[in-house]
Coordinates of C-alpha atoms and ligand atoms in Angstrom, one line a residue:
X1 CA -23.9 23.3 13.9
X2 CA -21.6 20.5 14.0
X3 CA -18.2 20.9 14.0
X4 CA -15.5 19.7 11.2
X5 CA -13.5 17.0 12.0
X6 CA -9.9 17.4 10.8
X7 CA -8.4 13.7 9.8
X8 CA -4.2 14.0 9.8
X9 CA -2.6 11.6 7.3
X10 CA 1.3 10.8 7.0
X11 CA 2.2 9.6 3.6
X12 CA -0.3 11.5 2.1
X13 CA 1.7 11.9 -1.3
X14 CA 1.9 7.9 -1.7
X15 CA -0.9 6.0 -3.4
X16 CA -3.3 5.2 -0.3
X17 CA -2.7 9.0 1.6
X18 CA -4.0 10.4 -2.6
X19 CA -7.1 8.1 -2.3
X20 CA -7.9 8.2 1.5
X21 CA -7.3 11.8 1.2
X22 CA -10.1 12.4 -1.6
X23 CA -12.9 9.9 0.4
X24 CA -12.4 12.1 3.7
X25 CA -12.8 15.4 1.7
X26 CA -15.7 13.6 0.2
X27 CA -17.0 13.6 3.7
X28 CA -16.7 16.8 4.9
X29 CA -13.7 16.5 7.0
X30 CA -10.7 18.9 6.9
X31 CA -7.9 17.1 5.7
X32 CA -4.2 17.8 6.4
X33 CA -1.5 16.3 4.8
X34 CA 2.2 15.8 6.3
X35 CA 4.9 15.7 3.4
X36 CA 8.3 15.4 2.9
X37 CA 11.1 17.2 1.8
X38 CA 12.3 15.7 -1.4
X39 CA 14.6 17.2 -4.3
X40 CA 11.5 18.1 -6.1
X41 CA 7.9 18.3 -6.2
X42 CA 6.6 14.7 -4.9
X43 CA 3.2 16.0 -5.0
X44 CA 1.6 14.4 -8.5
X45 CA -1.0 12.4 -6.8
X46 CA -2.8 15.0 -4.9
X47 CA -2.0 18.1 -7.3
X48 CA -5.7 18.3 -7.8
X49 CA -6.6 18.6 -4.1
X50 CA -3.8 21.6 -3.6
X51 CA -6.3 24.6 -3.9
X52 CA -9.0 23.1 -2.1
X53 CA -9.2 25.1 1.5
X54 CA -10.2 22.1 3.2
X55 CA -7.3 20.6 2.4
X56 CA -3.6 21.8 3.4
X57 CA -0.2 20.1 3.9
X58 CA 2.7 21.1 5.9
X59 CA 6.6 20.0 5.9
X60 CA 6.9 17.4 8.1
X61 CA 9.2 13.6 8.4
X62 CA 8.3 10.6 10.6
X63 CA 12.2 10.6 11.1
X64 CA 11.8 14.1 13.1
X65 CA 10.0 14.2 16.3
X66 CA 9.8 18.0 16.2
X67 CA 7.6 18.1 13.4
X68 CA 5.4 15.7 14.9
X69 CA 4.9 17.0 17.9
X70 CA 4.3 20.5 16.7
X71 CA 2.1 19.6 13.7
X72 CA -0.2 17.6 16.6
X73 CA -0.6 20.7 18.6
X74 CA -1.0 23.0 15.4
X75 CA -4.0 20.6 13.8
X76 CA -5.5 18.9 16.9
X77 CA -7.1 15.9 14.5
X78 CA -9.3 13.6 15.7
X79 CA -8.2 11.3 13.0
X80 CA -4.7 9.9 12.1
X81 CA -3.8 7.9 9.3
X82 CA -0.6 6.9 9.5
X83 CA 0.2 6.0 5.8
X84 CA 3.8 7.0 5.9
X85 CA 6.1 4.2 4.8
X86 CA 9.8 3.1 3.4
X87 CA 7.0 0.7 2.1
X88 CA 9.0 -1.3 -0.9
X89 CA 10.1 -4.5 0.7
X90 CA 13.3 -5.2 -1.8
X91 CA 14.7 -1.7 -1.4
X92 CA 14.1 -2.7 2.1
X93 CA 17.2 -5.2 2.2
X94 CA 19.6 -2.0 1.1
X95 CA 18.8 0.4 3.4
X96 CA 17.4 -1.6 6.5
X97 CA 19.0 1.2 8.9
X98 CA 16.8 3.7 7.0
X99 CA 13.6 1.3 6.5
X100 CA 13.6 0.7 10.5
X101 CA 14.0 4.5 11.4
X102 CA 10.4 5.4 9.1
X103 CA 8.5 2.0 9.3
X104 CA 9.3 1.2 13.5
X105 CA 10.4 4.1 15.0
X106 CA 8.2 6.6 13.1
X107 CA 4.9 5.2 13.9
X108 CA 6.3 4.9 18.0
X109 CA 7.0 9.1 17.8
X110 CA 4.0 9.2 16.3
X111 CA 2.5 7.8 19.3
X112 CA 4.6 8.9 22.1
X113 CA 3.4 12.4 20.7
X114 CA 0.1 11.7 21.2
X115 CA 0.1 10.1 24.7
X116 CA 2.6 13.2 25.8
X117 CA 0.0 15.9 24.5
X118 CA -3.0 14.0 25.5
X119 CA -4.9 14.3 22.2
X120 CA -7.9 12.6 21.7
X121 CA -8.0 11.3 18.8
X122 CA -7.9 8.1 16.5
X123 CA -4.9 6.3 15.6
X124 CA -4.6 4.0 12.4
X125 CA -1.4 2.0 11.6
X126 CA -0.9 0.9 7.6
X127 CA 0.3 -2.5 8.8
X128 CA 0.9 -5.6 6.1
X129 CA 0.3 -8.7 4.9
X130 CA 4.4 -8.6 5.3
X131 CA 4.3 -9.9 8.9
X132 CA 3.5 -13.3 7.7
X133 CA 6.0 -13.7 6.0
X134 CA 4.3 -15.9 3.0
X135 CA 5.3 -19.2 4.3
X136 CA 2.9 -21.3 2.0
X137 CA 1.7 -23.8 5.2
X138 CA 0.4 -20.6 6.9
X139 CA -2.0 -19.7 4.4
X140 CA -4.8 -18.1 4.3
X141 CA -3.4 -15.8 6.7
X142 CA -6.4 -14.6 9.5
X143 CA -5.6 -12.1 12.8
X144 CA -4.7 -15.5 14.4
X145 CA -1.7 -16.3 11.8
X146 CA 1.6 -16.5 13.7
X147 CA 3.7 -13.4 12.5
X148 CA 6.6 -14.7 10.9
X149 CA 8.3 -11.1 9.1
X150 CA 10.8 -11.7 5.7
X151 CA 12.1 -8.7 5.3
X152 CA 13.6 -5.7 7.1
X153 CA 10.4 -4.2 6.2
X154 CA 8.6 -6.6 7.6
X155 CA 10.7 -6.6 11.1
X156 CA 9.9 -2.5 11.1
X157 CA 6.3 -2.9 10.8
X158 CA 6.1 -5.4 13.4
X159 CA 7.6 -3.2 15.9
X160 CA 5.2 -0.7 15.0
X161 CA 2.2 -3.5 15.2
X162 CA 3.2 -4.3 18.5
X163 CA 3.8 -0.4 19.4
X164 CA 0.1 0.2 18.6
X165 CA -1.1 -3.1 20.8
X166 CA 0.8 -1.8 23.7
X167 CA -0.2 1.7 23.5
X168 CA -3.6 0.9 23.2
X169 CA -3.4 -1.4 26.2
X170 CA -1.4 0.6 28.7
X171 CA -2.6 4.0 27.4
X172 CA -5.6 3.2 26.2
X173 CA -5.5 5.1 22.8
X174 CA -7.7 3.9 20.0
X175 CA -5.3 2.8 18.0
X176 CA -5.7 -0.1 15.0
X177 CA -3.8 -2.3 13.1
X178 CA -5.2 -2.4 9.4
X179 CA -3.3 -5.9 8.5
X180 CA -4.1 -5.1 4.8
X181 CA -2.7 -7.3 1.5
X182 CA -1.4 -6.0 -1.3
X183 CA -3.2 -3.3 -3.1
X184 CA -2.9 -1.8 -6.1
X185 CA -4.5 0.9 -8.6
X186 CA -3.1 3.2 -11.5
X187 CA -1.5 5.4 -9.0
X188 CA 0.8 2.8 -7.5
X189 CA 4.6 3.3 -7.4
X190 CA 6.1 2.4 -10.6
X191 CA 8.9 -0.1 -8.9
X192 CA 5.9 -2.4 -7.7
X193 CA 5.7 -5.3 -9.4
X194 CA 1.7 -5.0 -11.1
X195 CA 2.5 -1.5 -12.0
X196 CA 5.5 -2.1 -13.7
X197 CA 3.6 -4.5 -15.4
X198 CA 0.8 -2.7 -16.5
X199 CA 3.3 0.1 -17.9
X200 CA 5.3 -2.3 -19.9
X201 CA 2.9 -4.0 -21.5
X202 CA 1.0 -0.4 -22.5
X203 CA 4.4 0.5 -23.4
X204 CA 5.2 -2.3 -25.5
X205 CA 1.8 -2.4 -27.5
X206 CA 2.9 1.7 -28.2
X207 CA 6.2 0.4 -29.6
X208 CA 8.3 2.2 -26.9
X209 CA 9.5 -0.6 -25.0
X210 CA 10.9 -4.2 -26.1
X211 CA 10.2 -6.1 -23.4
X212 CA 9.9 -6.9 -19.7
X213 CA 12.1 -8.4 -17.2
X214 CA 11.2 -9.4 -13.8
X215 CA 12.1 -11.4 -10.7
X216 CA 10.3 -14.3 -8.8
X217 CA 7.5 -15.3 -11.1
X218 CA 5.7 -17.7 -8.8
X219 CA 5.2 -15.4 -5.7
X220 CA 1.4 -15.4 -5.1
X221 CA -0.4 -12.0 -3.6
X222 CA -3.8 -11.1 -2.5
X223 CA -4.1 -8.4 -5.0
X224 CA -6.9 -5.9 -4.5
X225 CA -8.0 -2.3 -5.6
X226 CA -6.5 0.8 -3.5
X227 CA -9.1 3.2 -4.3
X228 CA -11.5 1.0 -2.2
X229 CA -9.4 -0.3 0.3
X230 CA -9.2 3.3 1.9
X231 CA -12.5 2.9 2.7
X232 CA -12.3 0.2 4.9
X233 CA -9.1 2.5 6.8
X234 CA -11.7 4.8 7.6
X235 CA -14.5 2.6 8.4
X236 CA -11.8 0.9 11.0
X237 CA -11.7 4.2 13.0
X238 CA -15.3 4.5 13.4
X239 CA -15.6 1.3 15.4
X240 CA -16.4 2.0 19.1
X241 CA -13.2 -0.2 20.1
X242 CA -9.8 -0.2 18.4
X243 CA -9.0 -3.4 16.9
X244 CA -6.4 -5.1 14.4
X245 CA -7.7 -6.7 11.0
X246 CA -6.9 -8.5 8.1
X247 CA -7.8 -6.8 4.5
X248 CA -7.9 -9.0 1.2
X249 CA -9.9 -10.5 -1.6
X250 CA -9.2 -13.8 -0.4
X251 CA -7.9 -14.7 -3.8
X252 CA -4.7 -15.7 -4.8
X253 CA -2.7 -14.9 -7.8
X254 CA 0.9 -15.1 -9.1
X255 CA 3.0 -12.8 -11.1
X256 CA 3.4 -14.8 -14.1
X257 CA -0.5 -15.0 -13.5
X258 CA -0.7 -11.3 -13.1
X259 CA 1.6 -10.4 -16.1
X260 CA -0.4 -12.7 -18.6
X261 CA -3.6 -10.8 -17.6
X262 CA -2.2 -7.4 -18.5
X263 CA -0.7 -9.1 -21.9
X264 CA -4.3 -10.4 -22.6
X265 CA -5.5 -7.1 -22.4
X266 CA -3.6 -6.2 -25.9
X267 CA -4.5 -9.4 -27.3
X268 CA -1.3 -11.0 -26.5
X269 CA -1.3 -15.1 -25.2
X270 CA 2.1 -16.1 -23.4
X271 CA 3.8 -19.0 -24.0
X272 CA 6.2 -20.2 -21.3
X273 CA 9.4 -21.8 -21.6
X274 CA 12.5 -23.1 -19.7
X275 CA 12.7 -22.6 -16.0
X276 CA 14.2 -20.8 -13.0
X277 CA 16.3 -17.5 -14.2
X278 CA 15.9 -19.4 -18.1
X279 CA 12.4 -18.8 -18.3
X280 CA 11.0 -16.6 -20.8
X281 CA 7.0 -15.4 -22.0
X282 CA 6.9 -15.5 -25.4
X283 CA 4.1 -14.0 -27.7
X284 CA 2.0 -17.3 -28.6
X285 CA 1.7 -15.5 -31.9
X286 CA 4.9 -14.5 -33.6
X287 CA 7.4 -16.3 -31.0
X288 CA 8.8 -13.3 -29.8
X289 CA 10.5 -13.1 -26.1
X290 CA 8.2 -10.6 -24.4
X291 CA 9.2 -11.4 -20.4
X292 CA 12.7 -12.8 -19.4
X293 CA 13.5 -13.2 -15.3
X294 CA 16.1 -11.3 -14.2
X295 CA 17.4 -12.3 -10.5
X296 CA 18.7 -8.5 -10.1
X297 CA 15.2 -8.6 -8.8
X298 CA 15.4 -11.4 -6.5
X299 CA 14.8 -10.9 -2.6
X300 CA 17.2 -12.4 -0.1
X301 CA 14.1 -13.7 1.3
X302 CA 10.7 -14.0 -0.7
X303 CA 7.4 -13.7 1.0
X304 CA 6.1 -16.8 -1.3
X305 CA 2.4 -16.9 -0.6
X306 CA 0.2 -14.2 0.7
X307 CA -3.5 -15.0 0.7
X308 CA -5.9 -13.1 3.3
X309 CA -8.6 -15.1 5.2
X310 CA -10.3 -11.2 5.4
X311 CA -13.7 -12.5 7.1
X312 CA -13.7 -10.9 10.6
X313 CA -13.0 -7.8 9.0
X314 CA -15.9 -8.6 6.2
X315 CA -18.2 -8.8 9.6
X316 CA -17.1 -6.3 11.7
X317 CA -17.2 -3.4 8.8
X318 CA -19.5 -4.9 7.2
X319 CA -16.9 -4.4 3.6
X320 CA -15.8 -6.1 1.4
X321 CA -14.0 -5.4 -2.0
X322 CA -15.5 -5.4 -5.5
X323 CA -12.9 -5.6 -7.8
X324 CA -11.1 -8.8 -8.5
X325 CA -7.9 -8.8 -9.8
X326 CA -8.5 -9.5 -13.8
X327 CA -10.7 -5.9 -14.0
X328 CA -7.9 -4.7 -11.6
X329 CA -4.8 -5.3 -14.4
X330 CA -7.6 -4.3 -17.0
X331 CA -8.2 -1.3 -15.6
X332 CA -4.1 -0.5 -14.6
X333 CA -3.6 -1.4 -18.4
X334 CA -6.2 1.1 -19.7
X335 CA -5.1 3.9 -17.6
X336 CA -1.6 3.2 -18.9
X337 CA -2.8 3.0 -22.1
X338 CA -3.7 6.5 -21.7
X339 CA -1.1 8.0 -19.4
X340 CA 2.6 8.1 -19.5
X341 CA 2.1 9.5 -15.6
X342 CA 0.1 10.0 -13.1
X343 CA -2.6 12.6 -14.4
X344 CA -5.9 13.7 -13.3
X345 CA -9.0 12.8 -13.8
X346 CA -8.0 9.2 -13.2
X347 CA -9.5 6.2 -13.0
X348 CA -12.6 7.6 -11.7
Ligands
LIG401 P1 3.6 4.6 -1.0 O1 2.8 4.9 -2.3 O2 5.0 4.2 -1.1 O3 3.5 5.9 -0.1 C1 4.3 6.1 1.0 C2 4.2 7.5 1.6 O4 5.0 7.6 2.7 C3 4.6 8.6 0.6 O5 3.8 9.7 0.7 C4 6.0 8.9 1.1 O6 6.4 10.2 0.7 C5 5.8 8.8 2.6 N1 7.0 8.7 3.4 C6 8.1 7.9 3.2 N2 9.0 8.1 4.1 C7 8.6 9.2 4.9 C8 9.1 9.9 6.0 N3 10.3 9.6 6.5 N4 8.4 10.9 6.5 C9 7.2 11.2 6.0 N5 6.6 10.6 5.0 C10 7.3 9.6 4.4 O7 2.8 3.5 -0.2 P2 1.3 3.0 -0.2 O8 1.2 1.9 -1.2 O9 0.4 4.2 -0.4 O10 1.1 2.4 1.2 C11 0.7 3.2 2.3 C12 1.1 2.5 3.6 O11 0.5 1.3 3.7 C13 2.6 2.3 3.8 O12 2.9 2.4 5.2 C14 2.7 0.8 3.4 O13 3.9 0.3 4.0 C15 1.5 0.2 3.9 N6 0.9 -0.9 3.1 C16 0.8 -0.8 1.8 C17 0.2 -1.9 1.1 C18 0.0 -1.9 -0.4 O14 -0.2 -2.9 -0.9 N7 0.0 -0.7 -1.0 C19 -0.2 -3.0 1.9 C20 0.0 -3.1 3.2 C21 0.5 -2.0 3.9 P3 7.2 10.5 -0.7 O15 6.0 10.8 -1.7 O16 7.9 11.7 -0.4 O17 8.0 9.3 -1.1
LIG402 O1 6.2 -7.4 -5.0 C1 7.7 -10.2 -6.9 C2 8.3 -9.8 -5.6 O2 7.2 -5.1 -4.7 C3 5.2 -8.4 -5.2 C4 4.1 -3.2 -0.6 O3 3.0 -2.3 -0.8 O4 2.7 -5.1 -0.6 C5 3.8 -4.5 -1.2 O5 4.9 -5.4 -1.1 C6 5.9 -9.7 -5.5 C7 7.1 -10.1 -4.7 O6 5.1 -5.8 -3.5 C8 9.4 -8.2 -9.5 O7 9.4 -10.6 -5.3 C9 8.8 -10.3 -9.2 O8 7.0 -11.4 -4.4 O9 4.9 -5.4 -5.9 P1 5.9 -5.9 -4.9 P2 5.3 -6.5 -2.1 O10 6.7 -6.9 -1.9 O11 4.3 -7.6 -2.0 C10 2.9 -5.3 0.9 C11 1.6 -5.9 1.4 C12 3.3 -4.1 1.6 O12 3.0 -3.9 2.7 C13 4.4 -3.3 0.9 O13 4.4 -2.0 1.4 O14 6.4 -9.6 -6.9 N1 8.4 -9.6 -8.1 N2 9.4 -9.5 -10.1 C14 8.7 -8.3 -8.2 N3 8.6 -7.3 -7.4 C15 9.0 -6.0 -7.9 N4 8.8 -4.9 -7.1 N5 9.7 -5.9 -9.1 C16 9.9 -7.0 -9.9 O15 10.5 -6.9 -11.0

């Protein structure tokens, strides 16, 4: 009989840990989640896992290497996902104390924990587009891409980049960089720009919100569909050698781009007028100001342009996404259509 194989995954209450979470248990591994204490329940995307048996979470904070090290010894995985992020890049520049102690410091317990108890197991770090900073001569950004990191976010998760390299090299851990771009999906956090998109505009067509007001308009992303990306997270740790990747669509797209695809899909055309902060989206049809810019949501430094050159990974795993981005914001816009929140059955 062959044994179960128990996959641990930190961050398991955010949008990748609820998606990676239900294509393990699709697999037949054991799946244990670590989360955090929070005020309340932070447990909406993976409600509909919680009375599973093969799936259980325990307390546990990448800012406490107590609960790290016992949780290791308690659930022996030979899988770690380590999703577990202060992983919005503006909030970043407010608490940049806060954002290094989870993004850098967190993934290098993580790791010391597992070199100190000698488990075997496989190691996989959420790294980002982020470390390239966007600089538009650099794209399309390939493994090879100098890293050039914007953000205080960016500067934590190249220390943890770096912290996988070296463990891998002088420990030799399997342990991978997944250098993924953006990705997106109904269950992304509502302070990202494409889902609070998606939710104005359904709110808007249900009358319950006037309009929408957003920051730098002409950043471009390599937008891509969550849901699938897990898979190639997984499919990373079944290579025979550890390795660092890039993860995109190879497509770029901007956010006024973005935000007149969603509109589209409630029959509304954009006009645009004026420029810089003065710029407004008007409805083409009645002349009414639908998006205005508000620099309140300006970075101290942008990541312009983000565009993956994704085809060593397309090789190696032999993946490569399906969903572009137009059926991506058509099928955010639906599900917001339909949903005030997260709820299950989703997407699916
Ligand atoms: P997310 O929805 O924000 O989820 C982040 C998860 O980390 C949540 O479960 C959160 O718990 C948990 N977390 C935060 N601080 C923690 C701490 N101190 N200890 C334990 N858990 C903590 O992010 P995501 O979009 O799923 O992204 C997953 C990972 O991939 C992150 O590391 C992110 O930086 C990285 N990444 C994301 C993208 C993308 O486009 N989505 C692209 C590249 C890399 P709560 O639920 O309690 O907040
Ligand atoms: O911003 C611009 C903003 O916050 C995208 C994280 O998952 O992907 C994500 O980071 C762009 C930026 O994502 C608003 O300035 C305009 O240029 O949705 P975002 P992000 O910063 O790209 C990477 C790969 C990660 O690793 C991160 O964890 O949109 N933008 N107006 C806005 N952004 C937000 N949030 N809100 C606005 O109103």
């Amino acid at each position: 009989m062959t044994k179960t194989k128990t996959a641990l995954i930190t961050g398991v209450t955010g949008q990748d840990g609820s998606y990676l979470a239900e294509l393990l248990l699709g697999k037949g591994y054991h799946v244990h989640g670590i989360v955090r204490r929070n005020s309340d329940f932070t447990s909406k995307r993976i409600d509909h896992l919680l009375t599973r048996p093969d799936f259980v979470t325990s307390y546990g904070d990448v800012v406490d290497s107590s609960s790290l090290h016992s949780l290791l010894v308690e659930v022996k995985p030979v899988e770690i996902y380590h999703l577990a992020a202060q992983s919005h890049v503006g909030v970043s520049f407010q608490i940049p104390d806060y954002s290094a102690q989870v993004n850098a410091l967190g993934t290098l317990r993580l790791l010391n924990a597992i070199k100190e108890l000698k488990l075997d197991c496989r190691f996989y770090q959420a790294s980002t587009s982020e470390l390239f900073g966007g600089l538009p001569e650099t794209a399309p950004q390939s493994e090879s891409t100098p890293f050039t990191p914007r953000s205080p976010y960016a500067i934590g998760k190249l220390f943890s980049y770096w912290s996988v390299r070296n463990y891998r090299e002088a420990y030799g851990l399997h342990a991978s960089n997944g250098i993924f771009f953006n990705h997106e999906s109904p269950r992304r956090g509502k302070n990202f720009v494409t889902k609070k998109i998606s939710q104005a505009v359904a709110r808007i067509k249900q009358g319950t919100q006037d309009n929408l007001r957003l920051g730098n308009l002409d950043a471009e992303r390599d937008w891509g569909y969550a849901r699938e990306y897990v898979e190639a997270m997984w499919l990373m740790l079944q290579q025979p050698q550890p390795n660092d990747l890039v993860v995109g669509t190879g497509v770029r797209t901007s956010v006024r781009r973005f935000t007149e695809l969603c509109f589209a899909e409630i029959g509304i055309v954009l006009e645009w007028s004026g420029k810089g902060v003065s710029e407004v989206g008007r409805d083409k049809k009645t002349g009414k100001t639908l998006v205005s810019v508000d620099p309140v949501y300006f970075r101290a430094t942008e990541a312009d342009l983000l565009q993956a050159d994704p085809r060593r990974a397309n090789e190696k795993l032999k993946w490569k996404p399906k969903t572009d981005v137009a059926k991506l914001a058509q099928l955010m816009l639906r599900y917001d259509l339909a949903h005030e929140d997260y709820g299950f059955p989703d997407e699916a």
